[in-house]
Tab-separated table of C-alpha atoms and ligand atoms in Angstrom:
chain	number	residue	atom	x	y	z
A	31	MET	CA	126.725	117.039	99.652
A	32	ASN	CA	123.079	117.816	100.663
A	33	ASP	CA	122.338	117.032	104.345
A	34	SER	CA	118.693	117.592	105.256
A	35	ALA	CA	116.499	116.133	108.209
A	36	SER	CA	113.986	114.040	105.943
A	37	MET	CA	113.500	116.945	103.386
A	38	TYR	CA	114.266	115.645	99.649
A	39	SER	CA	115.932	117.930	97.387
A	40	GLU	CA	115.074	119.058	94.077
A	41	ALA	CA	118.141	117.653	92.632
A	42	LEU	CA	116.810	114.077	93.926
A	43	ILE	CA	113.463	114.307	92.283
A	44	THR	CA	115.500	115.541	89.065
A	45	ALA	CA	117.388	112.567	89.277
A	46	LEU	CA	114.374	110.509	89.741
A	47	MET	CA	112.344	111.884	86.812
A	48	ASN	CA	115.239	111.075	84.536
A	49	ALA	CA	116.314	107.682	85.854
A	50	ASP	CA	115.648	104.552	84.035
A	51	SER	CA	117.068	102.492	86.487
A	52	VAL	CA	116.935	102.634	90.366
A	53	ALA	CA	118.404	100.363	92.674
A	54	VAL	CA	117.933	100.179	96.548
A	55	LEU	CA	120.152	98.595	99.244
A	56	THR	CA	118.143	98.443	102.648
A	57	GLY	CA	119.213	97.004	105.913
A	58	ALA	CA	117.862	96.230	109.208
A	59	GLY	CA	116.843	99.923	109.899
A	60	VAL	CA	113.738	99.718	107.169
A	61	SER	CA	112.431	96.942	109.590
A	62	ALA	CA	113.110	98.841	112.743
A	63	GLU	CA	109.563	100.537	112.530
A	64	SER	CA	107.871	97.347	112.040
A	65	GLY	CA	109.299	96.182	115.580
A	66	VAL	CA	112.220	94.234	114.466
A	67	LYS	CA	115.626	95.209	115.973
A	68	THR	CA	118.746	96.399	114.251
A	69	PHE	CA	122.118	95.006	114.713
A	70	ARG	CA	124.279	97.634	115.829
A	71	ASP	CA	121.816	100.687	117.436
A	72	PRO	CA	122.153	101.086	121.005
A	73	ASP	CA	119.422	98.423	121.599
A	74	GLY	CA	120.414	96.309	118.990
A	75	LEU	CA	120.871	92.737	118.884
A	76	TRP	CA	124.862	92.964	119.051
A	77	MET	CA	124.504	94.859	122.284
A	78	LYS	CA	123.016	91.971	123.735
A	79	PHE	CA	124.296	88.883	121.941
A	80	LYS	CA	127.783	88.285	120.742
A	81	PRO	CA	127.928	87.824	116.981
A	82	GLU	CA	130.707	85.299	117.362
A	83	GLU	CA	128.387	83.425	119.407
A	84	LEU	CA	125.705	83.232	116.954
A	85	ALA	CA	126.352	84.455	113.684
A	86	ASN	CA	128.953	82.115	112.378
A	87	PHE	CA	129.204	78.282	111.700
A	88	ASP	CA	131.935	77.241	114.046
A	89	ALA	CA	129.080	78.921	116.587
A	90	PHE	CA	126.376	76.759	115.169
A	91	MET	CA	128.691	73.859	115.332
A	92	ARG	CA	129.720	74.450	118.785
A	93	ASN	CA	126.079	75.018	120.265
A	94	PRO	CA	123.440	74.426	117.716
A	95	GLU	CA	120.610	74.215	120.294
A	96	LEU	CA	121.654	77.898	121.240
A	97	VAL	CA	121.826	79.373	117.741
A	98	TRP	CA	118.310	77.653	116.644
A	99	GLU	CA	116.874	79.181	119.728
A	100	TRP	CA	117.933	82.584	118.791
A	101	TYR	CA	116.858	82.111	115.225
A	102	ASN	CA	113.264	80.514	116.054
A	103	HIS	CA	112.731	83.734	118.428
A	104	ARG	CA	113.573	85.913	115.636
A	105	LYS	CA	111.497	83.820	113.118
A	106	GLU	CA	108.431	84.208	115.191
A	107	ILE	CA	109.146	88.188	115.588
A	108	ALA	CA	109.291	88.395	111.609
A	109	ALA	CA	106.484	86.623	111.228
A	110	SER	CA	104.240	88.342	113.813
A	111	VAL	CA	105.483	92.037	112.616
A	112	LYS	CA	103.930	93.781	109.596
A	113	PRO	CA	105.800	95.924	106.777
A	114	ASN	CA	105.764	99.649	107.556
A	115	PRO	CA	105.106	102.784	105.192
A	116	GLY	CA	109.073	102.331	104.418
A	117	HIS	CA	108.443	98.765	102.983
A	118	TYR	CA	105.614	99.746	101.104
A	119	ALA	CA	107.323	103.086	99.435
A	120	ILE	CA	110.287	100.793	98.364
A	121	ALA	CA	107.339	98.266	96.735
A	122	GLU	CA	105.732	101.009	95.081
A	123	MET	CA	108.927	102.309	93.621
A	124	GLU	CA	109.224	99.225	91.264
A	125	SER	CA	106.366	100.274	89.045
A	126	LEU	CA	107.840	103.946	88.381
A	127	PHE	CA	111.073	102.977	86.866
A	128	LYS	CA	111.753	100.851	83.597
A	129	GLU	CA	114.553	98.964	85.895
A	130	PHE	CA	113.939	98.713	89.750
A	131	THR	CA	116.234	96.221	92.068
A	132	LEU	CA	115.681	95.981	95.322
A	133	ILE	CA	118.679	94.483	97.214
A	134	THR	CA	118.498	93.491	101.041
A	135	GLN	CA	120.745	92.726	103.808
A	136	ASN	CA	117.379	91.739	105.627
A	137	VAL	CA	116.626	88.303	106.127
A	138	ASP	CA	112.862	89.201	107.900
A	139	ASP	CA	110.924	88.657	104.508
A	140	LEU	CA	109.330	92.001	104.776
A	141	HIS	CA	110.045	93.437	101.555
A	142	ARG	CA	108.484	90.635	99.849
A	143	ARG	CA	105.294	90.815	102.165
A	144	ALA	CA	105.096	94.570	101.247
A	145	GLY	CA	104.758	93.740	97.583
A	146	THR	CA	108.296	93.881	96.201
A	147	SER	CA	108.402	90.835	93.994
A	148	ASN	CA	111.932	89.851	93.616
A	149	PRO	CA	114.094	91.203	96.201
A	150	ILE	CA	117.759	90.465	95.974
A	151	GLU	CA	118.740	88.589	99.512
A	152	LEU	CA	122.335	89.164	100.010
A	153	HIS	CA	121.982	87.360	103.630
A	154	GLY	CA	119.525	85.039	103.141
A	155	ASN	CA	116.037	84.596	103.990
A	156	ILE	CA	115.275	83.351	107.984
A	157	THR	CA	112.038	81.526	106.904
A	158	ARG	CA	114.123	79.049	104.896
A	159	SER	CA	116.465	76.421	106.174
A	160	PHE	CA	118.787	73.748	104.750
A	161	CYS	CA	120.778	70.526	105.517
A	162	ILE	CA	124.559	70.965	106.061
A	163	ASP	CA	125.113	67.457	104.611
A	164	CYS	CA	122.957	67.101	101.664
A	165	ASN	CA	121.928	70.825	100.922
A	166	LYS	CA	118.457	69.978	100.786
A	167	PHE	CA	116.084	73.205	101.218
A	168	TYR	CA	113.254	73.440	103.552
A	169	ASP	CA	110.579	76.212	103.764
A	170	LYS	CA	109.023	74.951	106.923
A	171	VAL	CA	111.142	73.075	109.887
A	172	GLU	CA	109.723	71.513	112.882
A	173	VAL	CA	111.258	72.031	116.134
A	174	SER	CA	109.837	70.801	119.490
A	175	GLU	CA	111.175	70.196	123.125
A	176	GLN	CA	112.210	66.442	122.180
A	177	GLN	CA	113.903	67.842	118.593
A	178	LYS	CA	115.343	71.480	119.290
A	179	ILE	CA	117.940	70.989	116.448
A	180	PRO	CA	115.683	70.348	113.071
A	181	LYS	CA	117.125	67.107	111.157
A	182	CYS	CA	116.934	66.506	107.446
A	183	ASP	CA	115.640	63.144	106.006
A	184	CYS	CA	119.421	62.357	105.275
A	185	GLY	CA	119.970	62.437	109.247
A	186	GLY	CA	122.036	65.770	108.615
A	187	MET	CA	121.672	68.966	110.693
A	188	ILE	CA	119.175	71.764	109.447
A	189	ARG	CA	120.617	75.283	109.726
A	190	PRO	CA	119.052	78.484	108.911
A	191	ASP	CA	119.332	79.999	105.388
A	192	VAL	CA	121.312	82.865	106.271
A	193	VAL	CA	124.680	84.260	105.352
A	194	TRP	CA	127.063	84.001	108.654
A	195	PHE	CA	130.432	85.806	109.099
A	196	GLY	CA	132.990	84.370	107.056
A	197	GLU	CA	130.550	82.721	104.738
A	198	MET	CA	130.297	83.590	100.601
A	199	LEU	CA	127.083	85.322	100.063
A	200	PRO	CA	125.126	83.564	97.430
A	201	MET	CA	127.057	83.846	94.033
A	202	ASN	CA	124.299	84.950	91.889
A	203	ALA	CA	122.696	87.599	94.364
A	204	ILE	CA	126.077	89.649	94.914
A	205	GLN	CA	126.572	89.360	91.001
A	206	THR	CA	123.121	90.709	90.209
A	207	ALA	CA	123.413	93.249	93.165
A	208	THR	CA	127.009	94.599	91.783
A	209	ALA	CA	125.495	94.772	88.153
A	210	ALA	CA	122.228	96.895	89.424
A	211	ALA	CA	124.793	99.282	91.332
A	212	GLN	CA	126.906	99.739	88.075
A	213	ASP	CA	123.610	100.329	86.055
A	214	ALA	CA	121.685	102.736	88.307
A	215	ASP	CA	120.645	106.291	87.706
A	216	VAL	CA	119.842	106.781	91.341
A	217	PHE	CA	121.043	104.532	93.885
A	218	PHE	CA	119.473	104.260	97.274
A	219	SER	CA	121.092	103.145	100.695
A	220	ILE	CA	118.460	102.777	103.333
A	221	GLY	CA	118.426	101.679	106.881
A	222	THR	CA	122.154	100.073	106.638
A	223	SER	CA	125.173	101.208	108.973
A	224	GLY	CA	127.223	100.258	106.050
A	225	GLU	CA	129.727	98.008	108.205
A	226	VAL	CA	129.413	94.844	106.811
A	227	TYR	CA	130.934	93.915	103.473
A	228	PRO	CA	130.534	93.121	100.379
A	229	ALA	CA	126.948	94.707	100.965
A	230	ALA	CA	128.854	98.055	102.010
A	231	GLN	CA	130.662	98.400	98.797
A	232	LEU	CA	127.506	98.770	96.583
A	233	PRO	CA	126.995	102.505	97.340
A	234	GLY	CA	130.359	103.383	96.462
A	235	ILE	CA	130.245	101.368	93.210
A	236	ALA	CA	127.021	102.798	92.262
A	237	ARG	CA	128.800	106.207	92.911
A	238	GLN	CA	131.915	105.254	90.659
A	239	TYR	CA	129.626	104.067	87.984
A	240	GLY	CA	128.034	107.517	87.715
A	241	ALA	CA	124.666	107.089	89.861
A	242	TYR	CA	123.181	109.818	92.019
A	243	VAL	CA	123.668	108.232	95.380
A	244	VAL	CA	121.189	108.815	98.559
A	245	GLU	CA	121.462	107.740	101.940
A	246	VAL	CA	118.130	107.441	104.335
A	247	ASN	CA	118.956	107.005	108.133
A	248	PRO	CA	118.144	108.716	111.289
A	249	GLY	CA	122.089	109.515	111.299
A	250	LYS	CA	125.200	109.247	110.079
A	251	THR	CA	126.929	106.273	109.034
A	252	SER	CA	130.785	104.955	107.832
A	253	ILE	CA	129.525	105.352	104.143
A	254	SER	CA	127.983	108.862	104.248
A	255	PHE	CA	130.751	110.201	102.911
A	256	GLN	CA	130.121	108.425	100.042
A	257	MET	CA	126.816	110.132	99.237
A	258	ASN	CA	125.377	112.863	96.936
A	259	GLU	CA	122.613	113.539	99.488
A	260	CYS	CA	121.771	112.190	103.033
A	261	LEU	CA	118.030	112.478	104.245
A	262	LEU	CA	118.058	112.142	107.755
A	263	GLY	CA	115.447	110.478	109.195
A	264	PRO	CA	113.480	107.010	109.642
A	265	SER	CA	112.647	105.585	106.182
A	266	GLY	CA	109.038	105.142	107.056
A	267	VAL	CA	108.682	108.856	107.295
A	268	VAL	CA	111.258	110.028	104.819
A	269	LEU	CA	110.435	107.730	101.685
A	270	PRO	CA	106.279	108.326	101.052
A	271	PRO	CA	106.607	111.732	100.619
A	272	ILE	CA	109.348	111.342	97.866
A	273	ILE	CA	107.224	108.567	96.192
A	274	GLU	CA	104.239	110.861	96.497
A	275	GLU	CA	105.741	113.758	94.749
A	276	LEU	CA	107.393	111.477	92.042
A	277	LYS	CA	103.940	110.007	91.275
A	278	ARG	CA	102.475	113.312	90.947
A	279	ARG	CA	105.349	115.060	88.774
A	280	LYS	CA	105.033	111.725	86.684
A	281	LEU	CA	101.176	112.107	86.161
A	282	SER	CA	101.524	115.891	85.236
A	283	ALA	CA	104.751	115.262	82.965
B	71	BJW	C1	117.087	103.251	110.809
B	71	BJW	C2	116.244	103.251	111.233
B	71	BJW	C3	114.954	103.767	110.691
B	71	BJW	C4	117.714	102.707	112.595
B	71	BJW	N1	114.946	103.837	109.302
B	71	BJW	N2	117.207	103.739	109.080
B	71	BJW	C5	135.950	93.548	103.611
B	71	BJW	C6	136.534	94.625	104.676
B	71	BJW	C7	136.202	94.444	105.979
B	71	BJW	C8	135.697	93.009	106.353
B	71	BJW	C9	135.378	92.061	105.328
B	71	BJW	C10	135.347	92.744	104.116
B	71	BJW	N3	134.926	91.453	103.162
B	71	BJW	C11	134.390	90.706	104.146
B	71	BJW	C12	134.682	91.039	105.285
B	71	BJW	C13	134.482	90.185	106.632
B	71	BJW	C14	132.916	90.440	106.890
B	71	BJW	C15	132.545	91.848	107.317
B	71	BJW	O1	132.046	92.718	106.400
B	71	BJW	N4	133.086	92.132	108.523
B	71	BJW	C16	132.908	93.620	109.300
B	71	BJW	C17	131.878	93.562	110.202
B	71	BJW	C18	134.032	94.133	108.983
B	71	BJW	N5	131.985	89.949	105.827
B	71	BJW	C19	131.641	88.624	105.858
B	71	BJW	O2	131.981	87.868	106.683
B	71	BJW	C20	130.561	88.301	104.830
B	71	BJW	N6	131.172	87.222	103.697
B	71	BJW	C21	132.008	87.446	102.998
B	71	BJW	O3	132.516	88.766	102.956
B	71	BJW	O4	132.515	86.350	102.080
B	71	BJW	C22	133.838	86.431	101.669
B	71	BJW	C23	134.982	86.101	102.752
B	71	BJW	C24	134.568	84.846	103.087
B	71	BJW	C25	135.751	84.648	104.112
B	71	BJW	C26	136.733	85.588	104.250
B	71	BJW	C27	136.689	86.909	103.759
B	71	BJW	C28	135.908	87.099	102.841
B	71	BJW	C29	129.328	88.008	105.338
B	71	BJW	C30	128.412	89.020	105.907
B	71	BJW	C31	127.510	88.272	106.608
B	71	BJW	C32	126.730	89.344	107.540
B	71	BJW	N7	125.656	88.214	108.446
B	71	BJW	C33	124.599	89.341	109.159
B	71	BJW	C34	123.810	88.130	109.961
B	71	BJW	C35	122.622	87.706	108.499
B	71	BJW	C36	121.825	86.493	109.619
B	71	BJW	C37	120.906	87.200	110.640
B	71	BJW	O5	120.317	88.116	110.559
B	71	BJW	O6	121.133	86.708	111.337
B	71	BJW	O7	123.886	90.041	108.475
B	71	BJW	S1	125.784	90.385	110.238
B	71	BJW	C38	124.278	91.416	110.479
B	71	BJW	O8	124.901	92.841	109.454
B	71	BJW	C39	123.449	91.042	109.261
B	71	BJW	C40	123.034	92.557	108.714
B	71	BJW	O9	122.138	92.179	107.433
B	71	BJW	C41	124.472	93.052	108.425
B	71	BJW	C42	124.190	94.448	107.948
B	71	BJW	O10	123.589	95.293	109.185
B	71	BJW	P1	122.673	96.420	108.761
B	71	BJW	O11	121.407	95.847	108.044
B	71	BJW	O12	123.709	97.494	108.269
B	71	BJW	O13	122.294	96.577	110.416
B	71	BJW	P2	123.057	97.743	111.476
B	71	BJW	O14	122.312	97.201	112.895
B	71	BJW	O15	124.506	97.796	111.706
B	71	BJW	O16	122.476	99.084	111.139
B	71	BJW	C43	121.230	99.422	111.208
B	71	BJW	C44	121.254	101.296	110.567
B	71	BJW	O17	119.694	101.389	110.286
B	71	BJW	C45	121.754	102.138	111.517
B	71	BJW	O18	122.854	102.915	110.751
B	71	BJW	C46	120.642	102.810	111.919
B	71	BJW	O19	120.977	104.107	112.096
B	71	BJW	C47	119.778	102.738	110.983
B	71	BJW	N8	118.280	102.799	111.402
B	71	BJW	N9	116.193	102.904	112.474
B	71	BJW	C48	115.944	104.071	108.736
B	71	BJW	N10	113.668	103.747	111.451
B	72	ZN	ZN1	120.246	66.317	104.567
């Protein structure tokens, strides 16, 4: 395995030059340079908040007001920050390969805002909500001092459209993501600790099916051992030079 502090290998560039199909899995680390907190880093969200009190359905039923307060706060942060060079480098990859799939665990919508056309959102999207009784989807929900928990036309409680622990991932999303991992010639795992399943299985599936698998992360993770190459550094620093080099080689090929 090649471990390098941000410098990519010639093997990676060769694999990318020969690749028809590239897939990328991202996690919270990709948005860190935009100012969105990760979950499990020393200053991450789970250091301050308990997942069991906020990110599962029972917690929502016990205290919907608290859960909504937390998600409204995060919605405001997501809306106020901007995509960073890592998001933009990933968005550029779309035009460089015959097939490109972006699979994200992030709910902040920053990949779409950076120009990725059809991100597969494994854990939902914080900008959307739905009614727990009739499943009606809402793009915008109103909360106020009087109404701290948004209510549906049917009277049911509305919840954020995110996937909490113990909940199934959207079937179509996980199926498409698994197929993309199986089909990929090169697979990137970027800014994720690899702690949460089933997303954390995807790099291993890609490797098993023959992809060249690359991790981009400032540190080692619990899935680093599955990689062909680990690029140690922030994604906004590591990715842009790879894309620039690839574009240069493709132009002169
Ligand atoms: C940088 C950086 C920079 C920093 N550049 N990088 C198999 C085995 C074991 C357990 C399970 C299993 N299958 C299912 C489970 C249970 C559970 C699970 O995985 N538990 C584990 C924690 C043990 N999974 C589930 O419950 C899932 N559902 C499911 O499997 O359904 C089927 C089922 C149902 C019932 C019973 C059994 C099966 C659902 C998981 C839902 C996860 N939801 C959350 C919250 C989403 C909403 C929200 O945002 O509020 O998703 S939890 C949280 O973790 C969020 C993230 O998407 C997810 C992953 O985190 P991520 O993105 O990796 O972030 P971090 O913080 O962990 O890592 C950041 C990384 O970035 C670090 O490595 C940094 O170094 C790095 N970094 N700066 C690049 N600049
Ligand atoms: Zn309803």
